[in-house]
Short mmCIF file of C-alpha atoms and ligand atoms in Angstrom, two decimals:
data_model
loop_
_atom_site.label_atom_id
_atom_site.label_comp_id
_atom_site.label_asym_id
_atom_site.label_seq_id
_atom_site.Cartn_x
_atom_site.Cartn_y
_atom_site.Cartn_z
CA MET A 8 0.08 -0.14 0.20
CA HIS A 9 1.46 3.42 -0.82
CA VAL A 10 0.81 6.20 1.41
CA ASN A 11 1.76 9.72 1.44
CA THR A 12 3.72 10.44 4.69
CA GLN A 13 2.82 13.94 4.85
CA GLU A 14 -1.07 13.24 3.96
CA TYR A 15 -1.14 10.43 6.25
CA ILE A 16 0.19 13.05 9.15
CA ASP A 17 -1.90 16.06 8.02
CA LYS A 18 -5.07 13.66 8.26
CA LEU A 19 -4.01 12.35 11.68
CA ILE A 20 -3.71 15.71 12.97
CA ASN A 21 -6.94 16.73 11.17
CA ASP A 22 -8.74 13.74 12.71
CA LEU A 23 -7.35 15.02 16.24
CA LYS A 24 -8.44 18.65 15.89
CA ALA A 25 -12.25 17.56 14.56
CA LYS A 26 -12.64 14.93 17.49
CA ASP A 27 -10.91 16.83 20.71
CA SER A 28 -10.57 20.68 18.87
CA HIS A 29 -11.18 21.40 22.81
CA GLU A 30 -7.88 19.71 23.98
CA ILE A 31 -5.61 22.70 22.74
CA GLU A 32 -2.52 21.41 24.65
CA PHE A 33 -2.51 18.06 23.21
CA ILE A 34 -3.25 19.14 19.90
CA GLN A 35 0.05 21.40 20.39
CA ALA A 36 2.26 18.76 21.44
CA VAL A 37 1.12 16.45 18.70
CA GLU A 38 1.71 19.15 15.95
CA GLU A 39 5.12 19.79 17.05
CA PHE A 40 5.83 16.22 17.02
CA LEU A 41 4.47 14.13 13.98
CA PRO A 42 6.13 16.53 11.18
CA THR A 43 9.31 15.76 12.73
CA ILE A 44 9.34 11.98 12.58
CA ILE A 45 8.36 11.81 8.75
CA PRO A 46 11.74 10.82 7.76
CA PHE A 47 11.89 8.07 10.07
CA LEU A 48 8.34 6.95 9.18
CA GLU A 49 9.82 7.14 5.37
CA ASP A 50 12.28 4.55 6.36
CA ASN A 51 9.87 2.17 7.99
CA PRO A 52 6.80 2.09 6.39
CA THR A 53 5.50 -0.76 8.15
CA PHE A 54 4.45 1.85 11.03
CA ILE A 55 2.13 3.67 8.40
CA GLU A 56 1.04 0.43 6.95
CA LYS A 57 -0.30 -0.69 10.59
CA ASN A 58 -1.55 2.61 11.58
CA ILE A 59 0.62 2.57 14.52
CA LEU A 60 0.68 6.55 15.01
CA SER A 61 -3.57 6.49 15.90
CA LEU A 62 -2.83 4.15 18.18
CA ILE A 63 -0.12 6.20 19.77
CA LEU A 64 -2.11 9.28 19.93
CA GLU A 65 -4.97 7.41 22.42
CA PRO A 66 -4.10 6.74 25.88
CA GLU A 67 -4.49 3.24 26.78
CA ARG A 68 -6.54 4.63 29.40
CA VAL A 69 -7.74 7.73 31.35
CA ILE A 70 -9.21 7.49 34.80
CA GLN A 71 -11.32 10.88 36.14
CA PHE A 72 -12.52 10.89 39.83
CA ARG A 73 -14.14 13.20 42.40
CA VAL A 74 -11.80 14.47 44.98
CA PRO A 75 -13.99 15.92 48.30
CA TRP A 76 -12.12 17.47 51.13
CA GLN A 77 -12.51 19.55 54.11
CA ALA A 78 -10.98 23.08 54.51
CA ASP A 79 -10.11 24.32 58.23
CA ASN A 80 -13.09 26.42 58.41
CA GLY A 81 -15.18 23.62 57.83
CA ASP A 82 -16.28 24.15 54.17
CA TRP A 83 -16.46 21.16 51.92
CA HIS A 84 -14.84 21.06 48.47
CA VAL A 85 -14.94 18.71 45.34
CA ASN A 86 -11.96 18.90 42.88
CA ARG A 87 -11.49 16.78 39.49
CA GLY A 88 -8.65 13.95 39.65
CA TYR A 89 -7.23 12.46 36.99
CA ARG A 90 -4.70 9.72 35.84
CA VAL A 91 -3.86 9.40 32.06
CA GLN A 92 -2.12 5.80 31.40
CA PHE A 93 -0.95 6.46 28.34
CA ASN A 94 1.44 4.21 26.88
CA SER A 95 3.04 0.77 29.03
CA ALA A 96 4.48 -0.47 25.76
CA ILE A 97 8.15 -0.50 27.38
CA GLY A 98 6.92 -0.35 31.09
CA PRO A 99 4.58 0.56 33.92
CA TYR A 100 3.05 3.83 33.43
CA LYS A 101 5.35 6.80 34.89
CA GLY A 102 4.55 10.40 35.08
CA GLY A 103 3.97 12.98 37.49
CA LEU A 104 0.99 14.31 39.81
CA ARG A 105 0.55 17.89 39.24
CA PHE A 106 -2.12 20.01 41.46
CA HIS A 107 -2.82 23.53 39.69
CA PRO A 108 -5.84 25.01 38.91
CA SER A 109 -5.13 25.24 35.49
CA VAL A 110 -5.07 21.28 35.14
CA ASN A 111 -7.46 19.63 32.67
CA LEU A 112 -7.55 16.42 30.50
CA SER A 113 -6.01 18.34 27.83
CA ILE A 114 -3.06 19.41 30.01
CA LEU A 115 -2.49 16.04 31.48
CA LYS A 116 -2.81 14.59 27.91
CA PHE A 117 0.01 16.64 26.37
CA LEU A 118 2.02 15.69 29.51
CA GLY A 119 1.37 12.29 29.20
CA PHE A 120 1.88 12.17 25.45
CA GLU A 121 5.49 13.76 26.05
CA GLN A 122 6.23 11.54 28.85
CA ILE A 123 6.05 8.47 26.66
CA PHE A 124 9.03 9.59 24.17
CA LYS A 125 11.11 11.21 27.33
CA ASN A 126 10.86 7.92 29.25
CA SER A 127 11.95 5.99 26.36
CA LEU A 128 14.91 8.35 25.54
CA THR A 129 16.07 7.67 29.27
CA ASN A 130 16.51 3.96 28.50
CA GLN A 131 14.71 3.11 31.68
CA PRO A 132 11.76 0.28 31.25
CA ILE A 133 9.04 2.85 32.01
CA GLY A 134 5.94 3.87 30.04
CA GLY A 135 4.20 6.98 30.01
CA GLY A 136 1.61 8.61 32.32
CA LYS A 137 0.64 11.74 34.06
CA GLY A 138 -2.19 12.68 36.55
CA GLY A 139 -3.24 15.44 38.79
CA SER A 140 -6.19 17.69 40.11
CA ASP A 141 -7.45 21.19 39.60
CA PHE A 142 -7.06 21.76 43.52
CA ASP A 143 -4.90 24.72 44.20
CA PRO A 144 -2.44 24.22 47.02
CA LYS A 145 -1.72 28.08 47.33
CA GLY A 146 -2.58 29.39 50.45
CA ARG A 147 -3.77 26.08 52.07
CA SER A 148 -2.88 24.91 55.61
CA ASP A 149 -0.66 21.45 56.09
CA SER A 150 -3.76 19.95 57.20
CA GLU A 151 -6.00 20.82 54.56
CA ILE A 152 -2.93 19.61 51.97
CA MET A 153 -3.02 16.32 54.04
CA ARG A 154 -6.58 15.96 53.61
CA PHE A 155 -6.96 16.63 49.86
CA CYS A 156 -3.94 14.23 49.63
CA GLN A 157 -5.73 11.23 51.36
CA SER A 158 -8.79 12.05 49.34
CA PHE A 159 -7.22 11.76 46.34
CA MET A 160 -5.19 8.55 46.93
CA THR A 161 -8.21 6.80 48.49
CA GLU A 162 -9.63 6.87 44.78
CA LEU A 163 -6.19 6.71 42.92
CA GLN A 164 -4.80 3.71 44.70
CA LYS A 165 -7.28 1.34 42.76
CA HIS A 166 -5.31 2.01 39.39
CA ILE A 167 -1.65 2.24 40.74
CA GLY A 168 1.20 -0.23 41.49
CA PRO A 169 4.59 -0.77 41.23
CA ASP A 170 4.40 -2.81 38.30
CA LEU A 171 1.45 -1.17 37.04
CA ASP A 172 1.82 2.60 37.37
CA VAL A 173 4.24 4.52 39.59
CA PRO A 174 3.14 8.33 40.02
CA ALA A 175 5.72 11.16 41.04
CA GLY A 176 5.72 14.81 41.68
CA ASP A 177 5.28 17.67 39.14
CA ILE A 178 4.09 21.37 39.64
CA GLY A 179 2.20 21.42 43.41
CA VAL A 180 3.62 18.44 44.39
CA GLY A 181 6.52 17.97 46.32
CA ALA A 182 8.15 16.05 49.08
CA ARG A 183 5.02 17.04 51.68
CA GLU A 184 2.59 15.71 49.38
CA ILE A 185 4.24 12.51 48.05
CA GLY A 186 4.70 11.87 51.80
CA PHE A 187 0.83 12.19 52.53
CA LEU A 188 -0.27 10.10 49.71
CA TYR A 189 2.36 7.43 50.39
CA GLY A 190 0.90 7.08 53.86
CA GLN A 191 -2.62 7.09 52.79
CA TYR A 192 -1.69 4.33 50.14
CA LYS A 193 -0.11 2.14 52.93
CA ARG A 194 -3.07 2.70 55.20
CA LEU A 195 -5.64 1.15 52.77
CA ARG A 196 -3.41 -1.14 51.21
CA GLN A 197 -1.21 -2.56 53.89
CA SER A 198 1.81 -2.47 51.70
CA ASP A 199 5.09 -0.45 51.64
CA MET A 200 5.66 -0.99 47.96
CA GLY A 201 7.25 1.42 45.92
CA ILE A 202 4.04 3.19 44.10
CA LEU A 203 5.41 6.29 44.14
CA THR A 204 8.58 7.83 43.53
CA GLY A 205 9.97 11.40 45.17
CA LYS A 206 9.66 10.02 48.47
CA PRO A 207 11.92 11.43 51.27
CA VAL A 208 14.95 9.83 51.75
CA GLY A 209 13.98 8.44 55.13
CA PHE A 210 11.32 6.17 53.87
CA ASN A 211 12.50 4.52 50.53
CA GLY A 212 13.27 7.72 48.74
CA SER A 213 16.46 8.34 46.73
CA LEU A 214 19.09 10.46 47.28
CA ILE A 215 19.46 13.26 44.19
CA ARG A 216 15.73 12.70 43.34
CA THR A 217 14.87 16.16 44.31
CA GLU A 218 17.65 17.39 42.65
CA ALA A 219 17.47 15.30 39.38
CA THR A 220 15.37 17.43 36.81
CA GLY A 221 17.50 20.30 37.55
CA TYR A 222 21.09 18.76 37.89
CA GLY A 223 20.06 16.84 34.73
CA LEU A 224 19.13 19.77 32.55
CA VAL A 225 22.71 21.39 33.46
CA TYR A 226 24.36 18.07 32.89
CA LEU A 227 22.28 18.11 29.09
CA VAL A 228 23.85 21.60 28.41
CA HIS A 229 27.12 20.64 29.76
CA HIS A 230 27.43 18.09 27.19
CA LEU A 231 26.37 20.14 24.50
CA LEU A 232 28.85 22.74 25.23
CA LYS A 233 31.46 20.00 25.92
CA ASP A 234 30.78 18.52 22.36
CA LYS A 235 31.06 21.97 20.84
CA GLY A 236 34.68 22.42 22.82
CA ASP A 237 32.98 24.93 25.29
CA SER A 238 31.94 24.81 28.86
CA LEU A 239 29.59 26.54 31.28
CA LYS A 240 32.14 28.26 33.19
CA ASP A 241 31.29 32.15 33.19
CA LYS A 242 28.16 31.56 31.36
CA THR A 243 25.24 33.91 31.98
CA VAL A 244 21.77 32.44 32.13
CA LYS A 245 18.16 33.90 31.90
CA LEU A 246 16.07 31.01 33.93
CA SER A 247 12.20 31.32 34.95
CA GLY A 248 10.56 29.42 37.78
CA SER A 249 11.35 29.16 41.35
CA GLY A 250 10.23 25.89 42.29
CA ASN A 251 11.97 22.58 42.35
CA VAL A 252 13.51 22.47 38.67
CA ALA A 253 14.37 25.87 38.95
CA ILE A 254 16.31 26.01 42.32
CA TYR A 255 18.25 22.92 41.62
CA THR A 256 19.36 24.04 37.82
CA ILE A 257 20.59 27.23 39.80
CA GLU A 258 22.72 24.85 41.90
CA LYS A 259 24.11 22.94 39.44
CA ILE A 260 25.13 26.07 37.03
CA GLN A 261 26.64 27.76 39.64
CA GLU A 262 28.79 24.46 41.02
CA LEU A 263 29.98 24.70 36.99
CA GLY A 264 31.00 27.87 37.31
CA GLY A 265 28.04 29.60 35.58
CA LYS A 266 25.80 32.86 37.16
CA VAL A 267 22.09 32.49 36.80
CA LEU A 268 20.73 36.25 36.83
CA THR A 269 17.01 35.82 36.97
CA ALA A 270 14.30 33.76 38.98
CA SER A 271 10.28 33.97 38.64
CA ASP A 272 6.94 32.86 39.75
CA SER A 273 3.45 33.50 38.74
CA SER A 274 3.57 36.97 39.92
CA GLY A 275 7.10 38.31 38.89
CA PHE A 276 10.76 37.98 38.59
CA ILE A 277 13.92 39.24 40.15
CA TYR A 278 16.69 39.96 38.39
CA ASP A 279 20.39 39.79 40.50
CA SER A 280 23.46 41.14 38.24
CA GLU A 281 25.74 39.23 41.28
CA GLY A 282 24.06 35.94 40.79
CA ILE A 283 20.90 34.55 42.59
CA ASP A 284 21.77 33.90 46.13
CA LEU A 285 20.35 30.55 46.18
CA LYS A 286 20.68 30.15 50.05
CA LEU A 287 18.14 33.20 50.16
CA LEU A 288 16.17 31.72 47.28
CA LYS A 289 15.52 28.03 49.17
CA GLU A 290 15.01 29.77 52.48
CA ILE A 291 12.00 31.71 51.05
CA LYS A 292 10.80 29.06 48.67
CA GLU A 293 11.39 25.87 50.56
CA VAL A 294 11.37 26.63 54.17
CA ARG A 295 8.88 29.84 54.07
CA ARG A 296 6.75 28.72 50.84
CA GLY A 297 7.00 32.67 50.60
CA ARG A 298 6.82 34.90 47.31
CA LEU A 299 9.67 36.31 45.60
CA THR A 300 9.10 40.24 46.54
CA GLU A 301 10.67 38.91 49.98
CA TYR A 302 14.10 38.41 48.02
CA ILE A 303 14.84 42.04 47.36
CA GLU A 304 13.94 42.86 50.90
CA GLN A 305 17.38 41.41 51.79
CA ARG A 306 19.40 41.92 48.37
CA PRO A 307 18.51 45.62 47.67
CA ASN A 308 20.93 45.55 44.68
CA ALA A 309 18.21 42.97 43.11
CA SER A 310 15.43 44.25 41.32
CA TYR A 311 11.59 42.81 41.33
CA GLN A 312 9.12 43.25 38.54
CA THR A 313 5.73 41.94 38.12
CA GLY A 314 4.88 40.38 35.06
CA SER A 315 6.59 37.54 32.93
CA VAL A 316 10.51 37.60 32.86
CA TRP A 317 10.23 36.59 29.30
CA ASP A 318 8.87 40.11 28.19
CA PHE A 319 11.85 41.75 29.39
CA SER A 320 15.31 42.04 27.75
CA VAL A 321 18.27 40.33 29.65
CA GLN A 322 21.42 39.94 28.12
CA ALA A 323 22.57 36.31 28.65
CA ASP A 324 24.04 33.06 26.66
CA ILE A 325 21.57 30.38 27.87
CA ALA A 326 17.85 30.59 28.32
CA LEU A 327 16.27 27.98 30.90
CA PRO A 328 12.77 28.05 31.03
CA CYS A 329 11.52 26.30 34.37
CA ALA A 330 8.22 27.08 35.31
CA THR A 331 5.25 26.00 32.93
CA GLN A 332 3.79 25.49 29.84
CA ASN A 333 3.44 27.86 26.68
CA GLU A 334 5.58 30.60 28.70
CA ILE A 335 7.37 31.83 26.02
CA ASN A 336 5.50 32.78 22.80
CA ALA A 337 6.96 33.99 19.65
CA VAL A 338 7.40 37.83 20.34
CA GLN A 339 9.33 36.61 23.61
CA ALA A 340 11.39 34.64 21.42
CA GLU A 341 12.47 37.20 19.42
CA ILE A 342 13.63 39.25 22.50
CA LEU A 343 15.99 36.11 23.20
CA VAL A 344 17.46 36.31 19.96
CA LYS A 345 17.85 39.93 20.02
CA ASP A 346 19.43 39.29 23.46
CA GLY A 347 22.11 37.24 22.15
CA ILE A 348 20.74 34.00 23.70
CA ARG A 349 22.62 30.99 22.18
CA ILE A 350 21.00 28.11 23.78
CA VAL A 351 17.44 27.13 24.96
CA ALA A 352 17.00 24.32 27.30
CA GLU A 353 13.70 23.47 28.45
CA GLY A 354 13.50 22.50 32.39
CA ALA A 355 9.58 22.98 32.01
CA ASN A 356 7.43 20.66 29.82
CA MET A 357 6.61 22.36 26.43
CA PRO A 358 7.39 25.92 27.93
CA SER A 359 7.84 27.13 24.02
CA THR A 360 5.05 27.50 21.73
CA ASN A 361 5.27 26.20 18.61
CA GLN A 362 5.74 29.79 17.20
CA ALA A 363 8.49 30.15 19.36
CA LEU A 364 10.11 27.51 18.25
CA GLU A 365 10.14 28.68 14.71
CA VAL A 366 11.54 31.99 15.84
CA TYR A 367 14.59 29.81 17.76
CA GLN A 368 15.21 28.08 14.39
CA ALA A 369 15.34 31.49 12.32
CA GLY A 370 17.40 33.00 14.93
CA ASN A 371 20.01 30.06 14.97
CA ILE A 372 19.33 29.48 18.57
CA CYS A 373 20.10 25.54 19.83
CA TYR A 374 17.34 23.82 20.95
CA LEU A 375 17.24 21.40 23.46
CA PRO A 376 13.40 20.38 24.05
CA ALA A 377 11.88 19.19 27.03
CA LYS A 378 11.92 15.58 26.48
CA ALA A 379 15.20 15.30 26.40
CA ALA A 380 16.09 18.26 28.49
CA ASN A 381 13.85 17.63 31.65
CA ALA A 382 14.47 13.55 31.62
CA GLY A 383 16.68 13.49 34.40
CA GLY A 384 13.88 13.48 37.04
CA VAL A 385 11.89 10.57 35.84
CA ALA A 386 15.32 8.98 34.90
CA VAL A 387 16.21 8.93 38.59
CA SER A 388 12.86 8.01 39.36
CA ALA A 389 13.42 4.77 37.66
CA LEU A 390 16.35 4.19 39.82
CA GLU A 391 14.39 5.11 42.71
CA MET A 392 12.28 2.09 41.64
CA SER A 393 15.06 0.17 41.07
CA GLN A 394 16.35 0.78 44.69
CA ASN A 395 12.97 0.24 46.43
CA SER A 396 12.61 -3.42 44.43
CA GLN A 397 16.22 -4.38 45.77
CA ARG A 398 15.70 -2.87 49.43
CA LEU A 399 18.72 -0.92 48.46
CA SER A 400 19.63 2.75 49.02
CA TRP A 401 22.31 3.77 46.67
CA THR A 402 24.63 6.58 47.74
CA ARG A 403 24.60 10.30 46.77
CA HIS A 404 27.56 9.94 44.15
CA ALA A 405 26.25 6.86 42.74
CA VAL A 406 22.78 8.25 42.02
CA ASP A 407 24.20 11.69 40.62
CA GLU A 408 26.89 9.64 38.42
CA ASN A 409 24.35 7.45 36.83
CA LEU A 410 22.25 10.58 36.28
CA ASN A 411 25.18 12.34 34.65
CA LEU A 412 25.74 9.03 32.47
CA ILE A 413 21.98 8.82 31.31
CA MET A 414 21.90 12.92 30.22
CA LYS A 415 25.21 12.21 28.49
CA ASP A 416 23.84 9.06 26.72
CA ILE A 417 20.82 11.02 25.87
CA TYR A 418 22.81 13.94 24.16
CA GLU A 419 24.65 11.35 22.07
CA THR A 420 21.27 9.78 21.17
CA ILE A 421 19.61 12.82 19.94
CA SER A 422 22.84 14.28 18.45
CA GLU A 423 23.32 11.36 16.02
CA THR A 424 19.56 10.37 15.64
CA ALA A 425 19.41 14.10 14.36
CA LYS A 426 22.32 14.03 11.85
CA ARG A 427 20.93 10.50 10.42
CA TYR A 428 17.21 11.57 10.02
CA ALA A 429 17.33 15.35 9.98
CA THR A 430 19.86 17.91 9.97
CA ALA A 431 22.83 18.03 12.75
CA GLY A 432 21.79 20.29 15.22
CA ASP A 433 17.98 19.78 15.17
CA TYR A 434 17.65 18.06 18.43
CA ALA A 435 14.18 18.44 18.77
CA ALA A 436 13.81 15.95 15.59
CA GLY A 437 16.55 13.78 17.42
CA ALA A 438 14.67 13.24 20.54
CA ASN A 439 11.21 12.65 18.81
CA ILE A 440 12.47 10.06 16.49
CA ALA A 441 14.81 8.18 19.12
CA GLY A 442 12.06 8.34 21.71
CA PHE A 443 9.44 7.27 19.32
CA ALA A 444 11.42 4.41 17.55
CA LYS A 445 11.84 2.19 20.67
CA VAL A 446 8.10 2.60 21.42
CA ALA A 447 6.68 1.99 17.97
CA GLU A 448 8.77 -1.13 18.10
CA ALA A 449 7.88 -2.59 21.20
CA MET A 450 4.34 -1.93 20.41
CA TYR A 451 4.77 -3.59 17.33
CA ALA A 452 6.37 -6.46 18.77
CA GLN A 453 3.81 -7.22 21.41
CA GLY A 454 1.21 -7.17 18.51
CA LEU A 455 -0.42 -4.20 19.53
CA VAL A 456 -1.30 -3.45 16.04
P1 LIG B 15 6.85 23.61 41.37
O1 LIG B 15 5.55 23.57 41.48
O2 LIG B 15 8.11 23.33 42.34
O3 LIG B 15 7.37 25.01 40.65
C1 LIG B 15 6.69 25.73 39.76
C2 LIG B 15 7.14 26.75 39.54
O4 LIG B 15 6.56 27.67 38.15
C3 LIG B 15 7.04 28.13 40.55
O5 LIG B 15 7.78 29.13 40.41
C4 LIG B 15 5.82 28.50 40.06
O6 LIG B 15 5.35 29.79 40.30
C5 LIG B 15 6.05 28.80 38.39
N1 LIG B 15 4.44 28.32 37.72
C6 LIG B 15 3.48 27.42 37.70
N2 LIG B 15 2.55 27.92 37.15
C7 LIG B 15 3.14 29.30 36.39
C8 LIG B 15 2.27 30.16 35.44
N3 LIG B 15 1.24 29.54 35.01
N4 LIG B 15 2.89 31.13 35.23
C9 LIG B 15 3.95 31.33 35.61
N5 LIG B 15 4.84 30.93 36.69
C10 LIG B 15 4.23 29.61 37.00
O7 LIG B 15 7.13 22.86 39.93
P2 LIG B 15 8.16 22.23 39.32
O8 LIG B 15 9.56 23.14 39.53
O9 LIG B 15 8.48 20.70 40.00
O10 LIG B 15 7.96 22.06 37.64
C11 LIG B 15 8.36 22.92 36.83
C12 LIG B 15 8.13 22.83 35.39
O11 LIG B 15 8.83 21.41 35.22
C13 LIG B 15 6.46 22.10 35.11
O12 LIG B 15 6.59 22.31 33.60
C14 LIG B 15 7.09 20.79 35.23
O13 LIG B 15 5.96 19.93 34.25
C15 LIG B 15 8.34 20.52 34.73
N6 LIG B 15 9.25 19.20 35.38
C16 LIG B 15 9.05 18.81 36.51
C17 LIG B 15 9.82 17.70 37.14
C18 LIG B 15 10.10 17.36 38.24
O14 LIG B 15 10.95 16.27 38.88
N7 LIG B 15 9.40 18.08 39.42
C19 LIG B 15 10.06 16.61 36.05
C20 LIG B 15 10.06 17.12 34.57
C21 LIG B 15 9.62 18.23 34.52
P3 LIG B 15 3.80 29.92 41.48
O15 LIG B 15 4.66 29.31 42.94
O16 LIG B 15 3.57 31.43 41.60
O17 LIG B 15 2.76 29.32 41.44
#
């Protein structure tokens, strides 16, 4: 059967838009992904003939449930909970839980879809999934967070397990929430299995998991620069976010001799020409759960501005978006080009719109996509699963060394795949094709088509 690959891809996208027109973020992720894998599909027409892409665009299972919980003042609330079990071709579903008012099925499907290929790139035996709730943890007491997590897990526990689905954290879900979720799972199931990763180190967590996404992002940039005969020493960085990913990105950049000039939250951003004071930022964000305005009270030479950091010009070598999806649009990408940014590496998932990606390409910005760049977190989650299965605790050094090797391997894989199927330096195509190839081959071998 002769099928024109471009027509096939166009039809898939049009069908998706007709069926799920409201799932804007999911459609965006698919529209970025499909065109880049055309050269691979043309080399492997079986995947088109068996229509494997239609299969890969459809989650294996979507679970939606209600989450009732009581506030401290006695009021009752109900939120929506979800788990999208997208693809288990190469291992149990694996991907974080997000608690944020913006959460809906479209956002979780885009995150779950990206997760399939990211997990594949890590070379660990993990499939793709994502979940969460439209619950807003901001301003809630520890007791309210605990009651919400307990109610959420009361339903979720029916659908997860160490060989089935192993969630982790994401926006709004850190060590505190994972602790509450884990406690409720144990209470209900009388079992201490590794059903969540990102657990505190005191009860079956892995060293370096907290740091892994940020450290992994910086390792990937390090390997890219090394390949070009350069290093992070004295490089300046424009960064967004001030949560888990942002904080440990800053830590590793500083360790490798670079300087991070900015950090942000959903209200505004700080600019510190002397480099972000990480100890102070951790104190504000991790200990006090405060706002960035508190930073300038103790660093009078720094400045605070409301709005998005990407609307402002900051001369730097590297941009590291570490907050959320679609934080950089085409106009903001033009600012990066004008400011002389040479590399954009994504700590957040899908922080650049598809129009921003076109601007990077036209402006010769070297682009490291989230699928590769933030894979360090899930990679160390997979190492945590291994440690849990073996009842072992690896040393900090062992986990960190493994993480660095995984990121080096990812850099080499996406670099070689780009050279083979696209153009040298097209790391987006490299990541999409390398991630897809393994999953598609596994699905085919398992008779899923
Ligand atoms: P956190 O909840 O720890 O931090 C999120 C940060 O992003 C906060 O500074 C938050 O500000 C900001 N933010 C959230 N939503 C918005 C918004 N709509 N507009 C502007 N800023 C916003 O989350 P993480 O650091 O864990 O996650 C950040 C990104 O990294 C996400 O895209 C996530 O999917 C991705 N990621 C995370 C991994 C992990 O291991 N944690 C792994 C791989 C990817 P505020 O406090 O004001 O809300």
